Tab-separated table of C-alpha atoms in Angstrom:
chain	number	residue	atom	x	y	z
A	5	ASP	CA	105.633	110.913	106.302
A	6	THR	CA	102.901	110.300	103.999
A	7	GLU	CA	105.259	109.102	101.354
A	8	VAL	CA	104.804	106.301	98.419
A	9	THR	CA	107.562	105.758	96.099
A	10	GLN	CA	107.643	104.158	93.360
A	11	THR	CA	110.428	103.487	90.406
A	12	PRO	CA	111.111	103.986	88.216
A	13	LYS	CA	109.676	107.178	87.047
A	14	HIS	CA	109.630	106.086	83.529
A	15	LEU	CA	110.160	102.684	81.629
A	16	VAL	CA	110.643	102.085	77.591
A	17	MET	CA	110.255	97.976	77.112
A	18	GLY	CA	109.865	95.486	74.432
A	19	MET	CA	107.259	93.414	74.002
A	20	THR	CA	109.443	90.542	74.939
A	21	ASN	CA	110.922	91.926	78.236
A	22	LYS	CA	110.468	91.234	81.715
A	23	LYS	CA	111.038	94.466	84.099
A	24	SER	CA	108.846	94.837	87.834
A	25	LEU	CA	107.628	97.998	89.093
A	26	LYS	CA	108.321	98.570	92.626
A	27	CYS	CA	106.247	101.225	95.856
A	28	GLU	CA	107.298	100.799	98.517
A	29	GLN	CA	105.465	102.900	101.845
A	30	HIS	CA	106.838	103.386	105.931
A	31	MET	CA	103.276	104.623	106.886
A	32	GLY	CA	102.360	101.342	108.622
A	33	HIS	CA	99.080	100.761	106.027
A	34	ARG	CA	98.793	97.522	105.278
A	35	ALA	CA	95.838	98.414	102.526
A	36	MET	CA	97.807	98.555	99.151
A	37	TYR	CA	96.791	98.996	95.044
A	38	TRP	CA	98.034	99.564	92.131
A	39	TYR	CA	96.100	101.316	89.318
A	40	LYS	CA	96.864	101.722	85.517
A	41	GLN	CA	95.706	105.374	83.982
A	42	LYS	CA	95.629	106.152	80.272
A	43	ALA	CA	96.747	109.398	79.203
A	44	LYS	CA	93.170	111.522	79.877
A	45	LYS	CA	91.511	109.150	81.517
A	46	PRO	CA	91.291	108.428	85.114
A	47	PRO	CA	92.632	105.513	87.256
A	48	GLU	CA	91.514	101.858	86.620
A	49	LEU	CA	91.955	99.764	89.943
A	50	MET	CA	93.771	96.916	89.274
A	51	PHE	CA	94.945	95.048	92.300
A	52	VAL	CA	93.744	94.741	95.550
A	53	TYR	CA	96.770	93.858	99.054
A	54	SER	CA	95.112	93.618	102.067
A	55	TYR	CA	97.369	92.295	104.712
A	56	GLU	CA	100.224	91.169	102.432
A	57	LYS	CA	97.395	89.043	100.271
A	58	LEU	CA	96.098	89.758	96.895
A	59	SER	CA	92.415	90.647	97.666
A	60	ILE	CA	90.735	92.035	94.464
A	61	ASN	CA	92.124	91.090	90.706
A	62	GLU	CA	90.342	93.273	88.410
A	63	SER	CA	90.282	90.772	85.690
A	64	VAL	CA	93.428	92.197	84.914
A	65	PRO	CA	95.757	90.494	81.742
A	66	SER	CA	98.528	88.025	83.185
A	67	ARG	CA	100.902	88.786	82.255
A	68	PHE	CA	100.774	91.656	84.767
A	69	SER	CA	101.690	89.635	87.661
A	70	PRO	CA	101.486	91.644	91.250
A	71	GLU	CA	103.231	90.535	94.546
A	72	CYS	CA	103.401	92.126	98.048
A	73	PRO	CA	106.928	90.644	99.742
A	74	ASN	CA	106.394	92.360	102.409
A	75	SER	CA	103.629	94.786	104.514
A	76	SER	CA	106.374	98.472	103.229
A	77	LEU	CA	106.684	96.706	99.337
A	78	LEU	CA	104.832	96.373	96.883
A	79	ASN	CA	105.422	94.931	92.982
A	80	LEU	CA	104.580	94.595	89.529
A	81	HIS	CA	106.070	92.048	87.096
A	82	LEU	CA	105.598	92.984	84.031
A	83	HIS	CA	105.748	90.031	80.634
A	84	ALA	CA	105.414	89.967	77.024
A	85	LEU	CA	103.156	93.423	77.576
A	86	GLN	CA	101.540	94.975	74.226
A	87	PRO	CA	101.502	98.061	73.073
A	88	GLU	CA	98.461	98.918	74.679
A	89	ASP	CA	99.814	99.205	78.132
A	90	SER	CA	101.505	101.642	77.832
A	91	ALA	CA	100.232	104.087	80.016
A	92	LEU	CA	100.831	105.458	83.778
A	93	TYR	CA	100.800	102.654	86.644
A	94	LEU	CA	99.922	104.376	90.492
A	95	CYS	CA	100.951	102.869	93.526
A	96	ALA	CA	98.703	103.398	96.650
A	97	SER	CA	98.773	103.027	99.740
A	98	ARG	CA	95.460	103.432	102.423
A	99	ASP	CA	94.615	104.010	105.975
A	100	VAL	CA	92.307	102.928	108.350
A	101	ARG	CA	90.197	106.100	107.711
A	102	GLY	CA	89.814	105.696	104.185
A	103	VAL	CA	92.626	108.013	102.646
A	104	GLN	CA	94.599	106.709	99.839
A	105	TYR	CA	98.137	108.188	99.166
A	106	PHE	CA	99.584	107.659	95.622
A	107	GLY	CA	103.166	107.314	94.326
A	108	ALA	CA	104.342	109.960	91.555
A	109	GLY	CA	103.413	107.060	89.355
A	110	THR	CA	105.456	104.963	86.640
A	111	ARG	CA	104.825	105.397	83.159
A	112	LEU	CA	105.805	102.696	80.768
A	113	SER	CA	106.121	103.012	76.873
A	114	VAL	CA	106.134	99.552	75.790
A	115	LEU	CA	107.626	99.421	72.364
B	10	ASP	CA	78.587	102.687	95.565
B	11	ALA	CA	76.856	105.707	94.973
B	12	LYS	CA	77.647	107.615	91.480
B	13	THR	CA	78.747	110.931	91.791
B	14	THR	CA	78.144	113.912	88.721
B	15	GLN	CA	80.723	116.664	88.069
B	16	PRO	CA	80.981	119.510	85.823
B	17	PRO	CA	83.222	117.900	82.742
B	18	SER	CA	85.169	121.495	83.718
B	19	MET	CA	85.364	125.085	85.233
B	20	ASP	CA	87.492	127.540	85.239
B	21	CYS	CA	88.344	130.914	87.990
B	22	ALA	CA	90.010	133.333	88.156
B	23	GLU	CA	93.486	133.547	90.336
B	24	GLY	CA	93.175	134.749	93.835
B	25	ARG	CA	89.240	133.879	93.239
B	26	ALA	CA	87.244	131.020	95.563
B	27	ALA	CA	87.101	127.829	93.361
B	28	ASN	CA	83.885	126.273	94.292
B	29	LEU	CA	83.576	122.309	93.299
B	30	PRO	CA	80.464	121.345	93.200
B	31	CYS	CA	79.577	117.528	93.508
B	32	ASN	CA	75.944	115.444	92.855
B	33	HIS	CA	75.564	112.398	94.533
B	34	SER	CA	71.593	111.995	94.833
B	35	THR	CA	72.223	107.740	95.697
B	36	ILE	CA	74.687	108.358	99.038
B	37	SER	CA	74.245	105.676	101.625
B	38	GLY	CA	74.047	106.749	104.420
B	39	ASN	CA	77.687	105.286	105.707
B	40	GLU	CA	79.478	106.521	102.252
B	41	TYR	CA	82.032	109.088	102.397
B	42	VAL	CA	82.913	112.055	100.248
B	43	TYR	CA	86.543	111.937	99.419
B	44	TRP	CA	87.845	114.195	97.395
B	45	TYR	CA	91.214	114.360	95.208
B	46	ARG	CA	92.780	116.137	92.583
B	47	GLN	CA	95.955	115.293	90.189
B	48	ILE	CA	97.869	117.419	89.112
B	49	HIS	CA	99.233	117.165	85.265
B	50	SER	CA	101.442	114.391	85.065
B	51	GLN	CA	101.667	113.072	88.855
B	52	GLY	CA	99.881	111.191	90.443
B	53	PRO	CA	96.130	111.761	92.138
B	54	GLN	CA	96.564	113.215	96.108
B	55	TYR	CA	94.249	113.060	98.772
B	56	ILE	CA	92.171	116.851	99.567
B	57	ILE	CA	89.648	115.435	102.371
B	58	HIS	CA	87.418	114.362	103.300
B	59	GLY	CA	83.454	113.796	105.354
B	60	LEU	CA	80.343	112.183	106.209
B	61	LYS	CA	77.704	115.029	107.053
B	62	ASN	CA	79.353	117.348	108.726
B	63	ASN	CA	80.397	120.564	106.859
B	64	GLU	CA	84.920	119.799	107.568
B	65	THR	CA	88.201	122.022	107.230
B	66	ASN	CA	91.493	122.171	106.341
B	67	GLU	CA	94.934	123.537	105.379
B	68	MET	CA	94.037	122.718	101.803
B	69	ALA	CA	90.335	123.151	101.098
B	70	SER	CA	86.620	123.506	102.842
B	71	LEU	CA	84.098	120.885	102.101
B	72	ILE	CA	80.339	121.331	102.049
B	73	ILE	CA	77.717	118.584	102.659
B	74	THR	CA	73.885	119.331	101.657
B	75	GLU	CA	72.036	118.715	105.494
B	76	ASP	CA	70.180	116.216	103.374
B	77	ARG	CA	73.996	114.511	101.613
B	78	LYS	CA	73.105	114.110	98.033
B	79	SER	CA	75.379	116.454	97.170
B	80	SER	CA	78.679	118.870	98.434
B	81	THR	CA	81.020	121.544	97.212
B	82	LEU	CA	84.439	121.716	97.512
B	83	ILE	CA	85.705	125.017	98.589
B	84	LEU	CA	89.444	126.532	97.662
B	85	PRO	CA	89.252	130.079	99.243
B	86	HIS	CA	92.529	131.056	97.635
B	87	ALA	CA	93.030	129.421	94.102
B	88	THR	CA	96.290	129.119	92.403
B	89	LEU	CA	97.462	129.076	89.269
B	90	ARG	CA	99.420	125.935	91.268
B	91	ASP	CA	95.489	124.311	91.859
B	92	THR	CA	95.111	123.567	88.132
B	93	ALA	CA	94.020	120.038	87.971
B	94	VAL	CA	91.296	117.641	87.741
B	95	TYR	CA	89.179	117.346	91.212
B	96	TYR	CA	87.295	114.128	91.415
B	97	CYS	CA	84.766	113.835	94.032
B	98	ILE	CA	84.536	110.139	94.864
B	99	VAL	CA	81.842	108.175	98.117
B	100	ARG	CA	82.863	105.202	99.175
B	101	VAL	CA	82.298	103.265	102.594
B	102	THR	CA	85.206	103.652	104.762
B	103	MET	CA	86.456	100.692	107.467
B	104	GLY	CA	88.176	101.478	110.741
B	105	ASN	CA	90.440	98.170	109.347
B	106	TYR	CA	91.936	97.173	106.039
B	107	GLY	CA	89.856	94.655	104.985
B	108	GLY	CA	87.030	94.381	102.619
B	109	SER	CA	86.683	96.174	99.224
B	110	GLN	CA	84.886	99.020	101.236
B	111	GLY	CA	88.526	101.185	101.107
B	112	ASN	CA	88.368	101.159	96.874
B	113	LEU	CA	87.716	104.216	95.009
B	114	ILE	CA	86.614	104.398	91.689
B	115	PHE	CA	87.245	107.545	90.092
B	116	GLY	CA	84.577	109.334	87.382
B	117	LYS	CA	86.008	112.264	85.133
B	118	GLY	CA	85.919	114.811	87.602
B	119	THR	CA	86.356	117.914	86.988
B	120	LYS	CA	89.153	119.826	85.217
B	121	LEU	CA	89.680	122.770	87.284
B	122	SER	CA	91.807	126.081	85.742
B	123	VAL	CA	92.956	128.574	87.366
B	124	LYS	CA	93.474	131.628	85.070
B	125	PRO	CA	95.705	134.240	86.264
């Protein structure tokens, strides 16, 4: 099983809402990632978790709050987002060869 | 990190081989070449990777020049479903999960259009 599952697939939220994105993998990978992708642009790295600890935060605004409750699960908590935060949010996990496996993404629209 | 240069777009006839080039002239000795693709509105998909030897799997072949300054991804019999953006990424890899070496930095990639 090389699947990374992201939920929800689509999310519409207002600027005052609080929502969470969820990512799950059962491949035993101990590195997990959040990326943001705007239309017609490549994915941009946001956060890296290594052994369930945050190892990289690419200067992401605090309205994005990641969480790794266990080795299989990664969450991204969203609060007070702006319309420019509308994008495809991708989760990935990595094996020891350096290969990353991506989920299908959550398409987020902030109104 | 070694930077990569790819053509912004390429066309290929269905059933023919698609050869996607990538230049990575500043690659270090311990950096691997990874290829991913992203079909419209989906997450990126791993294709293949290699260090210096040519590699082949069920999806594609990877040809790395002897000086390792460039590589070519070959899709032997392109289909319409192979239409996607193809990313060539050069990274150090590690046998564990620590450090930042496993992180992927995506460039703009090559938009491959397979036409009937």
